[in-house]
XYZ file of C-alpha atoms in Angstrom:
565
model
C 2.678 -21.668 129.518
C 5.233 -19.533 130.579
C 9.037 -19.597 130.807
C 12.047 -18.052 131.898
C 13.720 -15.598 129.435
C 16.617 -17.543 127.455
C 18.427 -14.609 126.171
C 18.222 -10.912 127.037
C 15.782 -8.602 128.353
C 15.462 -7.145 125.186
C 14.317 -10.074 123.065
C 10.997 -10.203 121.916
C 11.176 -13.133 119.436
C 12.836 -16.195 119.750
C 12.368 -19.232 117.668
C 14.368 -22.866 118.365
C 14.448 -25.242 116.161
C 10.848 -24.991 114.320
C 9.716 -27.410 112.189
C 6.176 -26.721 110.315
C 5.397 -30.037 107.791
C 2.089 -30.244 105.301
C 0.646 -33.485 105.251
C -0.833 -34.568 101.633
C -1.903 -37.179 99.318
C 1.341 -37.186 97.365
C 3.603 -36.976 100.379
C 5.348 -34.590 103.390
C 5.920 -30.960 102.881
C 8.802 -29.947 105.126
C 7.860 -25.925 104.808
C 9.743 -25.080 107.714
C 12.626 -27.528 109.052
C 14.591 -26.438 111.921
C 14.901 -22.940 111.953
C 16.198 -20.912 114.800
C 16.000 -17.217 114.432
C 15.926 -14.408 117.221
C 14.229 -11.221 117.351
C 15.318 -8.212 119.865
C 12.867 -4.868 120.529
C 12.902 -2.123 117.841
C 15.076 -4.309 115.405
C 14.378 -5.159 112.174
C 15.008 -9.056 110.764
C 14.841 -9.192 106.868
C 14.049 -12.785 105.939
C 14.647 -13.439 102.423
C 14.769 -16.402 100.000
C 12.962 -17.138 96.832
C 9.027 -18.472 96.958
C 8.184 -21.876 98.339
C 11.406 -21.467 100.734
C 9.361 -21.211 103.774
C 9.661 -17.528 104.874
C 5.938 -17.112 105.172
C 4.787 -20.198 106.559
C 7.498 -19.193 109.426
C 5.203 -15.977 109.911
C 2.316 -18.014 109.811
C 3.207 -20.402 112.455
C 4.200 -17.356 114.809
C 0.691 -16.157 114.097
C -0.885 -19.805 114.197
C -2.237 -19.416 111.154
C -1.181 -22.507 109.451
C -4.386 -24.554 108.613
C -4.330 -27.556 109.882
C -5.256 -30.134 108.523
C -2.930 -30.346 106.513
C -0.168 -28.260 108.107
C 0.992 -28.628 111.840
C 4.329 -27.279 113.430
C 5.127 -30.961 114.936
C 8.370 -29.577 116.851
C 10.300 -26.204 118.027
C 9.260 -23.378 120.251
C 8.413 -19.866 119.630
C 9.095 -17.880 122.644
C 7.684 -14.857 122.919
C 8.236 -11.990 125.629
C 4.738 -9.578 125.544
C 4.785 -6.434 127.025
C 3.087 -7.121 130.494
C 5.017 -10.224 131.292
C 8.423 -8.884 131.664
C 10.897 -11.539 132.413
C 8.580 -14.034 131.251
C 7.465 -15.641 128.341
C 4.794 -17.606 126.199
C 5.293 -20.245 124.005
C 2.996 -19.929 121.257
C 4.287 -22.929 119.459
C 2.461 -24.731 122.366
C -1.253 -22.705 122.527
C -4.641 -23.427 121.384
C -4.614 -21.435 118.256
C -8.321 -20.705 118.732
C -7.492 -20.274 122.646
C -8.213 -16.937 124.721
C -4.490 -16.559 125.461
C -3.513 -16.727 121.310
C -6.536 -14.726 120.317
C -5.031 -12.163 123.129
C -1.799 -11.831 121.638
C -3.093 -12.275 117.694
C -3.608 -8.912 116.877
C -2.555 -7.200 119.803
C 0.616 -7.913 120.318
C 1.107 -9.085 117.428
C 0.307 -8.055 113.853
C 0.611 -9.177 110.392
C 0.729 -7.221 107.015
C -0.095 -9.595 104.165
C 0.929 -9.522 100.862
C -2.310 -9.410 98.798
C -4.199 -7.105 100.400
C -7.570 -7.642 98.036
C -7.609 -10.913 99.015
C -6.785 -10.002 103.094
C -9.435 -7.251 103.221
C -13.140 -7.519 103.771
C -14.867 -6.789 100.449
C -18.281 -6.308 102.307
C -16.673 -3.323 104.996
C -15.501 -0.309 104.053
C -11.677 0.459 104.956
C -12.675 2.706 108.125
C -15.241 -0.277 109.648
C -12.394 -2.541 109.169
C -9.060 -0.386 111.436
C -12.423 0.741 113.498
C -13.114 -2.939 114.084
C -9.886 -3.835 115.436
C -9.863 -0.734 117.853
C -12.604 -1.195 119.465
C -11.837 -5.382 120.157
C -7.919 -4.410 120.920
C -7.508 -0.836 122.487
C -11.470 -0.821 123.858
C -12.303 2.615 122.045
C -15.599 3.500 121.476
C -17.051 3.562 118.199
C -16.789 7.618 117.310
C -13.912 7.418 119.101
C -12.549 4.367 116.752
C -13.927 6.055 113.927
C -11.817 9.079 114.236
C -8.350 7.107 115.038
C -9.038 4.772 111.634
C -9.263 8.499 109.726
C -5.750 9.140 111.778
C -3.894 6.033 111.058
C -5.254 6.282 107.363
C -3.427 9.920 107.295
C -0.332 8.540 108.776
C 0.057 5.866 105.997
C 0.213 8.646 103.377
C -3.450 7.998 102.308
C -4.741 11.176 100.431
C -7.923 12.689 101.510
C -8.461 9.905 104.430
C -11.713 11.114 105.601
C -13.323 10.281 102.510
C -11.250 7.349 102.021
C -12.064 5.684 105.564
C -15.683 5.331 103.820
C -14.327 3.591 100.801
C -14.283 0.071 100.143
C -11.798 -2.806 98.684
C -12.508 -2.428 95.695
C -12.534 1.253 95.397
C -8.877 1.331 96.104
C -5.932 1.388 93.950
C -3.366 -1.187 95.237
C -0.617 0.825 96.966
C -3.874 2.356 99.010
C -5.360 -1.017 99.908
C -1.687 -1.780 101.128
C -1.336 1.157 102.996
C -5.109 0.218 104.374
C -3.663 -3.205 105.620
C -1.043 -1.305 107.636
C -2.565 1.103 109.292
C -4.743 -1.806 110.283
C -2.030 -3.686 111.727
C -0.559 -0.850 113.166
C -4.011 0.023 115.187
C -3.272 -2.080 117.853
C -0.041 -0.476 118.537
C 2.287 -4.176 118.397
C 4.931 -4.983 119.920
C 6.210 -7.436 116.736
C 4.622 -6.681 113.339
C 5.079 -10.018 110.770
C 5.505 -7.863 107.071
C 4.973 -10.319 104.358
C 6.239 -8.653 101.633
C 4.962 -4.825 102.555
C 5.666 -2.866 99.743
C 5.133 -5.003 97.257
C 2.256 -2.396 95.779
C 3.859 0.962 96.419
C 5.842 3.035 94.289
C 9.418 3.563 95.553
C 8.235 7.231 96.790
C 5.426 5.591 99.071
C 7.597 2.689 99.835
C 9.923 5.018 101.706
C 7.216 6.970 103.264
C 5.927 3.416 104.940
C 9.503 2.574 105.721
C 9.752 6.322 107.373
C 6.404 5.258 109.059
C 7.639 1.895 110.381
C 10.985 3.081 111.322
C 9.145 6.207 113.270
C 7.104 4.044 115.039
C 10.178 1.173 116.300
C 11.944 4.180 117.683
C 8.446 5.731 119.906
C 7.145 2.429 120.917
C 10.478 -0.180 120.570
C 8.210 -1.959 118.051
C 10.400 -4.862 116.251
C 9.684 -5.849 113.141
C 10.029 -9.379 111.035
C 10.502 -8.164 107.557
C 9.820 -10.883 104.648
C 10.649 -10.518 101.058
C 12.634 -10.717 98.378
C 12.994 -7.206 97.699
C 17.331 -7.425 98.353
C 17.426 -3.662 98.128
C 14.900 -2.838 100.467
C 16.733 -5.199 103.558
C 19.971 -3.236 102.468
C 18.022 -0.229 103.534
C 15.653 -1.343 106.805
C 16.703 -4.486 108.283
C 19.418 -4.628 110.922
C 19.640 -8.508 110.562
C 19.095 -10.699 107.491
C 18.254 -14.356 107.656
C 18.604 -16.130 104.288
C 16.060 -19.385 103.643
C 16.426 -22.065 100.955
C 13.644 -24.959 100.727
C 12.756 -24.720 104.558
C 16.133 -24.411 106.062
C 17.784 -21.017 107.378
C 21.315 -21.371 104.924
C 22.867 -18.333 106.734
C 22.116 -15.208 109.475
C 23.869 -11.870 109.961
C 24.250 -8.211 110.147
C 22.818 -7.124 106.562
C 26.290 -5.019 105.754
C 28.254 -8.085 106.979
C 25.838 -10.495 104.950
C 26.138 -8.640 101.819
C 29.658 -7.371 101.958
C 30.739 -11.580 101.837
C 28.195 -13.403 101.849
C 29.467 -16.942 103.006
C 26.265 -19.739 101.513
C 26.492 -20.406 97.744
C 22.619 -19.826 97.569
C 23.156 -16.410 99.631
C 25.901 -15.710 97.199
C 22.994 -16.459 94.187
C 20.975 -13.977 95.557
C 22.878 -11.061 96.072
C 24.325 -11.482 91.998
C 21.035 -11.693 90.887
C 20.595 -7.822 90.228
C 19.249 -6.787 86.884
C 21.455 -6.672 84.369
C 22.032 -4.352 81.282
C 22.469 -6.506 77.962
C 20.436 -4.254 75.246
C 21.084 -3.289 71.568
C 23.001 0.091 72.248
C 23.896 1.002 68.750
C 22.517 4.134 66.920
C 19.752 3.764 65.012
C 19.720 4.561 61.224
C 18.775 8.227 60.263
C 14.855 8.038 59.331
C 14.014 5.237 60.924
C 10.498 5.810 61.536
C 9.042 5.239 65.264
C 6.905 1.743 65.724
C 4.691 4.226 68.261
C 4.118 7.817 67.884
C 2.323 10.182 70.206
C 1.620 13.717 69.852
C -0.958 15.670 72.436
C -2.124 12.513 73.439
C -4.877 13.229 75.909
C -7.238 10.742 77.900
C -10.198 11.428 80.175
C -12.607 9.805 81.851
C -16.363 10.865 82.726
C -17.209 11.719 86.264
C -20.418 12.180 87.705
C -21.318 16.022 88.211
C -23.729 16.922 92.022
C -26.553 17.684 91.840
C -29.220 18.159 88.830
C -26.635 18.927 86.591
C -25.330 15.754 86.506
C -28.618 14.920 84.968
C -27.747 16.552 81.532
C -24.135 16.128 81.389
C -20.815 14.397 82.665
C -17.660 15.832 84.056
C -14.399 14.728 83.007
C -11.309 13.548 84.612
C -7.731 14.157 82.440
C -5.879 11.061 83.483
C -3.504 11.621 80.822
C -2.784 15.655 79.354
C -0.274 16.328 76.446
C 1.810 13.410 76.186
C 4.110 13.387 73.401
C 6.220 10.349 72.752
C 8.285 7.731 70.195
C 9.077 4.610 70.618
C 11.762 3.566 67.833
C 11.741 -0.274 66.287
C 14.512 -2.879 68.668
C 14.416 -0.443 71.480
C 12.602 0.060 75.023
C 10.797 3.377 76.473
C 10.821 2.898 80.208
C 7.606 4.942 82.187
C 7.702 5.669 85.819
C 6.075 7.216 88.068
C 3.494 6.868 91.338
C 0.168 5.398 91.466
C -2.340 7.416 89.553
C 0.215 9.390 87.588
C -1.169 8.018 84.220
C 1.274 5.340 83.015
C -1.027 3.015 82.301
C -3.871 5.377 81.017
C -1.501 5.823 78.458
C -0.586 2.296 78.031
C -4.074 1.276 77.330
C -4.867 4.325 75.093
C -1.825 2.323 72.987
C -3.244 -0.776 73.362
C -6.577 0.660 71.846
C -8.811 0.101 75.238
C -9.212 3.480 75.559
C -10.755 6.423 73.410
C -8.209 9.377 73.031
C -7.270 12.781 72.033
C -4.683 13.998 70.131
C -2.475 12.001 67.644
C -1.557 8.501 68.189
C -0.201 5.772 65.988
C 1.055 1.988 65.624
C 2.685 1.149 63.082
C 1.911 4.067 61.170
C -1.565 3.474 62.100
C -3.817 5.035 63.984
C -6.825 3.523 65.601
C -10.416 3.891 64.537
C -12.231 5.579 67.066
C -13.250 4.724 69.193
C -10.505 3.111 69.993
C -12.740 -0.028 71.692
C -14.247 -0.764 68.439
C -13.694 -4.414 66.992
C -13.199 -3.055 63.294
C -11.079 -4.590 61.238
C -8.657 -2.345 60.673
C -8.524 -2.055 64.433
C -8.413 -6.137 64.852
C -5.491 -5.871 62.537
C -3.637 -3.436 64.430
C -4.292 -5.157 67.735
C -2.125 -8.016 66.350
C 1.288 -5.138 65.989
C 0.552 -4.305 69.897
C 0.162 -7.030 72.583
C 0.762 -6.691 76.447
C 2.585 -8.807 79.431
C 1.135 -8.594 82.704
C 2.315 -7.455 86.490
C 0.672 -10.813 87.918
C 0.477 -13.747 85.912
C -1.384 -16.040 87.535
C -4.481 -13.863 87.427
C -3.864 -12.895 83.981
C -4.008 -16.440 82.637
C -7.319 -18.562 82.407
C -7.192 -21.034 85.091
C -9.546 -23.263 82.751
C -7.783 -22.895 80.051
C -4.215 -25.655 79.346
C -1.239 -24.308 77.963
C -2.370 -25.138 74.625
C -5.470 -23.337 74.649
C -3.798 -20.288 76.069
C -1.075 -19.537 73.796
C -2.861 -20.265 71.220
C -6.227 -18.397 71.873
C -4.506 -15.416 69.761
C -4.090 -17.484 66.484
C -7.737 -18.402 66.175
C -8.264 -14.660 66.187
C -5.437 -13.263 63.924
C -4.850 -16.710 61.798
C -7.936 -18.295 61.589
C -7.595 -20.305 58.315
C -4.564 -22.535 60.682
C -5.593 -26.043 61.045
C -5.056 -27.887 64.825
C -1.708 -29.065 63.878
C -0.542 -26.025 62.076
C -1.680 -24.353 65.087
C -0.013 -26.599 68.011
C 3.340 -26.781 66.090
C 2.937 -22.293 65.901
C 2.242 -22.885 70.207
C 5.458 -25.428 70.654
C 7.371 -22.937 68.601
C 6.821 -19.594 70.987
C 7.364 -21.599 74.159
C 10.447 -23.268 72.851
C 11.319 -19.407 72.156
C 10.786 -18.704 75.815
C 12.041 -21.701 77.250
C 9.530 -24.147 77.948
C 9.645 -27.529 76.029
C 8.065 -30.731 76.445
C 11.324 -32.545 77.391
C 11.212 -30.189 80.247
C 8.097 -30.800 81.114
C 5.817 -33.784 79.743
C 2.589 -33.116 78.763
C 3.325 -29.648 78.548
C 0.497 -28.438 76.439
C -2.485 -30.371 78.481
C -1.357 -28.694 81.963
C -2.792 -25.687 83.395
C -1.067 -22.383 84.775
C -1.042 -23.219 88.406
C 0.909 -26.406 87.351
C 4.083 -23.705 86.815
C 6.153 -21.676 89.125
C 5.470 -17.677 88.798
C 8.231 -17.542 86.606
C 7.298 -20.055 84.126
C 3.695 -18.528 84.186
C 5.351 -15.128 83.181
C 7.235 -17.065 80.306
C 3.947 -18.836 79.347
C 2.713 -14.908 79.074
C 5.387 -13.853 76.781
C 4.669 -16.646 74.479
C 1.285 -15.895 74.203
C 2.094 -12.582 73.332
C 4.931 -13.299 70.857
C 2.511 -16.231 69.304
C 0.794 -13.260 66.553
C 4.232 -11.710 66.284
C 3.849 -8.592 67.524
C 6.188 -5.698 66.802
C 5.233 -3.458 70.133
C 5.197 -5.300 73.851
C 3.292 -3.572 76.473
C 5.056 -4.579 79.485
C 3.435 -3.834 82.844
C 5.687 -4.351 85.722
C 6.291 -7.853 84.100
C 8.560 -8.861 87.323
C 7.566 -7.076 90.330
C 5.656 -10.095 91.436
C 9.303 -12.344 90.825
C 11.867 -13.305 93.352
C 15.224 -11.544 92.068
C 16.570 -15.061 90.934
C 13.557 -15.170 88.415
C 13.252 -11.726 87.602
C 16.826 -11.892 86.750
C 15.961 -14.975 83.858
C 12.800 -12.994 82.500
C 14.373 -9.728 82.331
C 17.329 -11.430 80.559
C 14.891 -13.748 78.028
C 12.995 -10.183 77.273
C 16.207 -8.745 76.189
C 17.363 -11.601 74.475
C 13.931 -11.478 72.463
C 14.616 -8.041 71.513
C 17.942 -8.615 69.914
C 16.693 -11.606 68.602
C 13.124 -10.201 66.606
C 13.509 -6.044 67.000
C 10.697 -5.717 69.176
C 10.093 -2.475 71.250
C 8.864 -2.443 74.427
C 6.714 -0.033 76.095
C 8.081 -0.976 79.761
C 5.666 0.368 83.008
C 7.336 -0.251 86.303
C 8.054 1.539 89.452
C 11.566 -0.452 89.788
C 14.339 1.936 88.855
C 17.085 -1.073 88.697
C 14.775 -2.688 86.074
C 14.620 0.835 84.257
C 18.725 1.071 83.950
C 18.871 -2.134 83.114
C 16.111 -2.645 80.365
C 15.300 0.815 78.759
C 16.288 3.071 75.865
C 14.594 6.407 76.895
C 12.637 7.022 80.249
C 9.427 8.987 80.655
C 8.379 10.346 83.836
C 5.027 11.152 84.514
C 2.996 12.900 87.408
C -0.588 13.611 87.737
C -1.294 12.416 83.538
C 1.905 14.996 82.566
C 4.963 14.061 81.123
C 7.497 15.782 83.296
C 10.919 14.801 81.631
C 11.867 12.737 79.183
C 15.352 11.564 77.896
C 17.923 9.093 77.756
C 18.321 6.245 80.544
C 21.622 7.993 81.493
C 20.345 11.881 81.377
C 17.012 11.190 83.416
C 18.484 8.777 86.048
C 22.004 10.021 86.227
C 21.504 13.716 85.413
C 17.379 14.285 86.622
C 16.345 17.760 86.275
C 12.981 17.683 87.889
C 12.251 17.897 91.279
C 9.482 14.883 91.141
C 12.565 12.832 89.184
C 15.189 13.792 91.770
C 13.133 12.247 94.843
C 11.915 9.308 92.335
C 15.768 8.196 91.634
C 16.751 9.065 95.542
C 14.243 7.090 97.062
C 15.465 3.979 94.731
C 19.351 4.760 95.471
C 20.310 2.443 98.331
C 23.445 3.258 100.360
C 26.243 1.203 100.493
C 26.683 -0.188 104.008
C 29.652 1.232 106.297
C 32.037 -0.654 107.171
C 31.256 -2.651 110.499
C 34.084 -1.904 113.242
């Protein structure tokens, strides 16, 4: 079905009045409702809003990859303009999603990057049979031929040693490389509109501005548009032209990014923009002594690797994932640690935790752990109950068989075991009341299970379990990268409001620079298992000395937009 263009030659997108509904037991979903948005060649449309507000199922049903039943778009058109139909287009609102025509421009045309790329990629191919596979359907290469441009793209995304890693699979990738993986897959085809869900969800803010260099690279060569969603605020600010804001299905308000956030004009727009991490921590001195909660000195960690050939027979290699790191983390205050993907943070978080054997001197509480560390001694049991740890992702970090009840409490029958069932569930109301979930909120609180809550309230149900063997050390591991800025805001704010409120410290692992500022003491930056600079929040971000730091903090500093004319 083709149609006259409706705009300009240089539209590519263009969707009128698109309405995508679920159909289930307990009612209608209106995912989408009524949303007109337009997309022009080698633009960039950042469309934000907070989960469940319909920004992916409007990629989705441009990619007609809403399952049906129980989702169908029952009205609105998607025009779009492909590349060897000038002055024409296709309504892909109207095609036979498993039709010739839609398979066609699936893929080819256009591409999608999804946000969990474990669960996007095929476990059973390696990385190269998968950006080979989509070569030889879309660009008809042959197979060494395909081969060789999957070890290309893999270089292009920033993907170390890509040769070796093109025969790698899933699973043998850490998370920004799986999400540079899905790119350069999606990228194969050469599109003419890539659909990012949430791209750079995975990467450190180093990678995340090579990908954005990457992206923007490739708009300007090919006039490649892209439809940019997530909630990421800072990283629109940086790469979109366009914004387009969505609350519970409905597009609330469309702009020019430095017109949208220079006055923003929708109350919920408004929301979103103020909801920036916010610095409200104990700043006073400490007492002279005071001893540190954690101490490191030397602390080194390695792990065996297999040596070739018959010598690996009689011995093991090693790998230092973590060499010489000294460190002190002070009771009621936070030690920030940054730093890329395989740089060691959280080798050294789990040597704290006592899941790792170590080197060197390292304490909790002015204890140190029985080595090795794994052992379930009980001096080590004991000490397990000082240190406990949040998260990145809590919905895979909480039993899905498990209710509330059993959950928060699982740490109790450990640590208390002599507590009787009702000493025990009034302990488990007590640490969610402390993080904000009550029954009056939400009846039968303790008998539901985690996917029953919103990511935020799974993250709070994560705290509690923590908190529930009062802990004096949190191990925090990017507790709100997986958090629209709206909830991030709330969790960051009840974690500091816990530390005021108990003197805990928190050992904080993140790549997000505006959650460093606002939560931390002291930062740590590490590189390859060193530490490479260490200091106050103001001397290391403000004031970096490094090199490594420098880029770090630049490639998290977003400029403020110019003034439009």
């Amino acid at each position: 079905m083709t149609l006259p263009i409706p705009s300009d030659n240089e539209t590519i997108l263009e969707i009128v009045n698109l309405k995508t509904y679920f159909f289930i037991e307990s009612g209608t979903v209106r995912a989408v409702d009524g949303v007109d948005l337009s997309l022009r060649r080698k633009q960039t449309l950042g469309v934000v809003g907070e989960s469940g507000c319909g920004k992916s199922i409007t990629a989705m049903s441009v990619m007609r990859l809403i399952p049906s039943p129980p989702g169908k778009i029952i009205e609105g058109n998607i025009y779009f303009y492909p590349r060897q139909r000038a002055g024409q287009s296709v309504d892909i609102a109207a095609l036979n999603p498993r039709g010739a025509e839609m398979r066609n421009i699936r893929g080819g045309e256009i591409a999608m990057v999804f946000q969990e790329p474990m669960t996007a990629l095929n476990p059973l191919m390696t990385i190269g049979q998968q950006i080979a596979e989509v070569l030889e359907l879309k660009k008809a290469l042959t197979p060494a031929q395909s081969a060789q441009a999957a070890i290309e793209l893999l270089a292009k995304t920033g993907i170390p040693e890509p040769q070796r890693r093109a025969g790698s699979f899933p699973h043998q990738l850490s998370g920004g490389q799986r999400q540079r993986a899905m790119i350069a897959m999606a990228l194969a085809s050469e599109p003419a509109l890539l659909l990012a869900d949430e791209p750079t969800t995975a990467l450190d803010v180093t990678l995340r501005g090579q990908i954005l260099d990457l992206l923007s690279e490739l708009q300007r060569s090919s006039g490649m548009a892209v439809l940019l969603i997530t909630h990421d605020l800072n990283l629109v600010r940086r790469f979109a032209d366009r914004v387009a804001v969505m609350e519970q299905g409905v597009l609330v308000e469309q702009g020019r990014v430095d017109e949208v956030f220079r006055a923003p004009q929708h109350p919920y727009t408004q929301r979103l923009i103020a909801s920036q991490p916010r610095r409200d921590v104990v700043e006073d001195a400490l007492p002279e002594g005071t001893a540190p909660v954690v101490r490191a000195q030397n602390l080194r960690v390695v792990y065996p690797t297999p040596l070739p050939g018959f010598r690996g027979w009689f011995k093991k290699g090693e790998f230092v994932a973590v060499q010489g790191a000294t460190l002190q983390l002070p009771p009621g205050r936070t030690l920030g640690v940054v730093g890329e993907s395989g740089s060691g943070k959280s080798t050294l978080a789990q040597a704290i935790l006592g899941l790792l054997p170590h080197g060197g001197e390292l304490a909790v509480a002015g204890q140190g752990w029985e080595q090795p560390a794994m052992r379930n001694t009980p001096a080590n049991q004991q000490l397990r109950r000082q240190v406990q740890v949040v998260f990145q992702d809590p919905f895979s970090s909480l039993s899905p068989r498990l209710t509330v009840e059993e959950i928060v409490g699982e740490g109790l029958k450990v640590h208390e075991p002599a507590l009787d069932i009702a000493a025990r569930r009034g302990r488990v109301e007590a640490a969610l009341a402390e993080v904000g979930l009550t029954a009056a909120q939400f009846p039968g609180l303790l008998a539901r299970y985690p996917h029953e809550f919103s990511g935020g309230q799974r993250q709070r149900l994560a705290v509690a379990r923590a908190l529930i063997v009062q802990p004096r050390v949190l191990v925090l591991d990017e507790p709100t990268s997986a958090l629209d800025v709206t909830i991030q805001q709330q969790v960051l704010g009840l974690l500091q409001r816990l530390q005021r409120d108990k003197g805990l410290s928190y050992l904080l692992i993140t790549h997000d620079v505006d959650v460093i500022r606002a939560m931390a003491h002291e930062v740590l930056v590490m590189k390859d298992g060193e530490v490479l600079e260490a200091g106050s929040v103001g001397q290391v971000l403000d004031a970096p000395q490094h090199p490594y730091t420098q880029r770090l903090v630049a490639a998290a500093t977003v400029p403020e937009p110019a003034d439009s004319d």
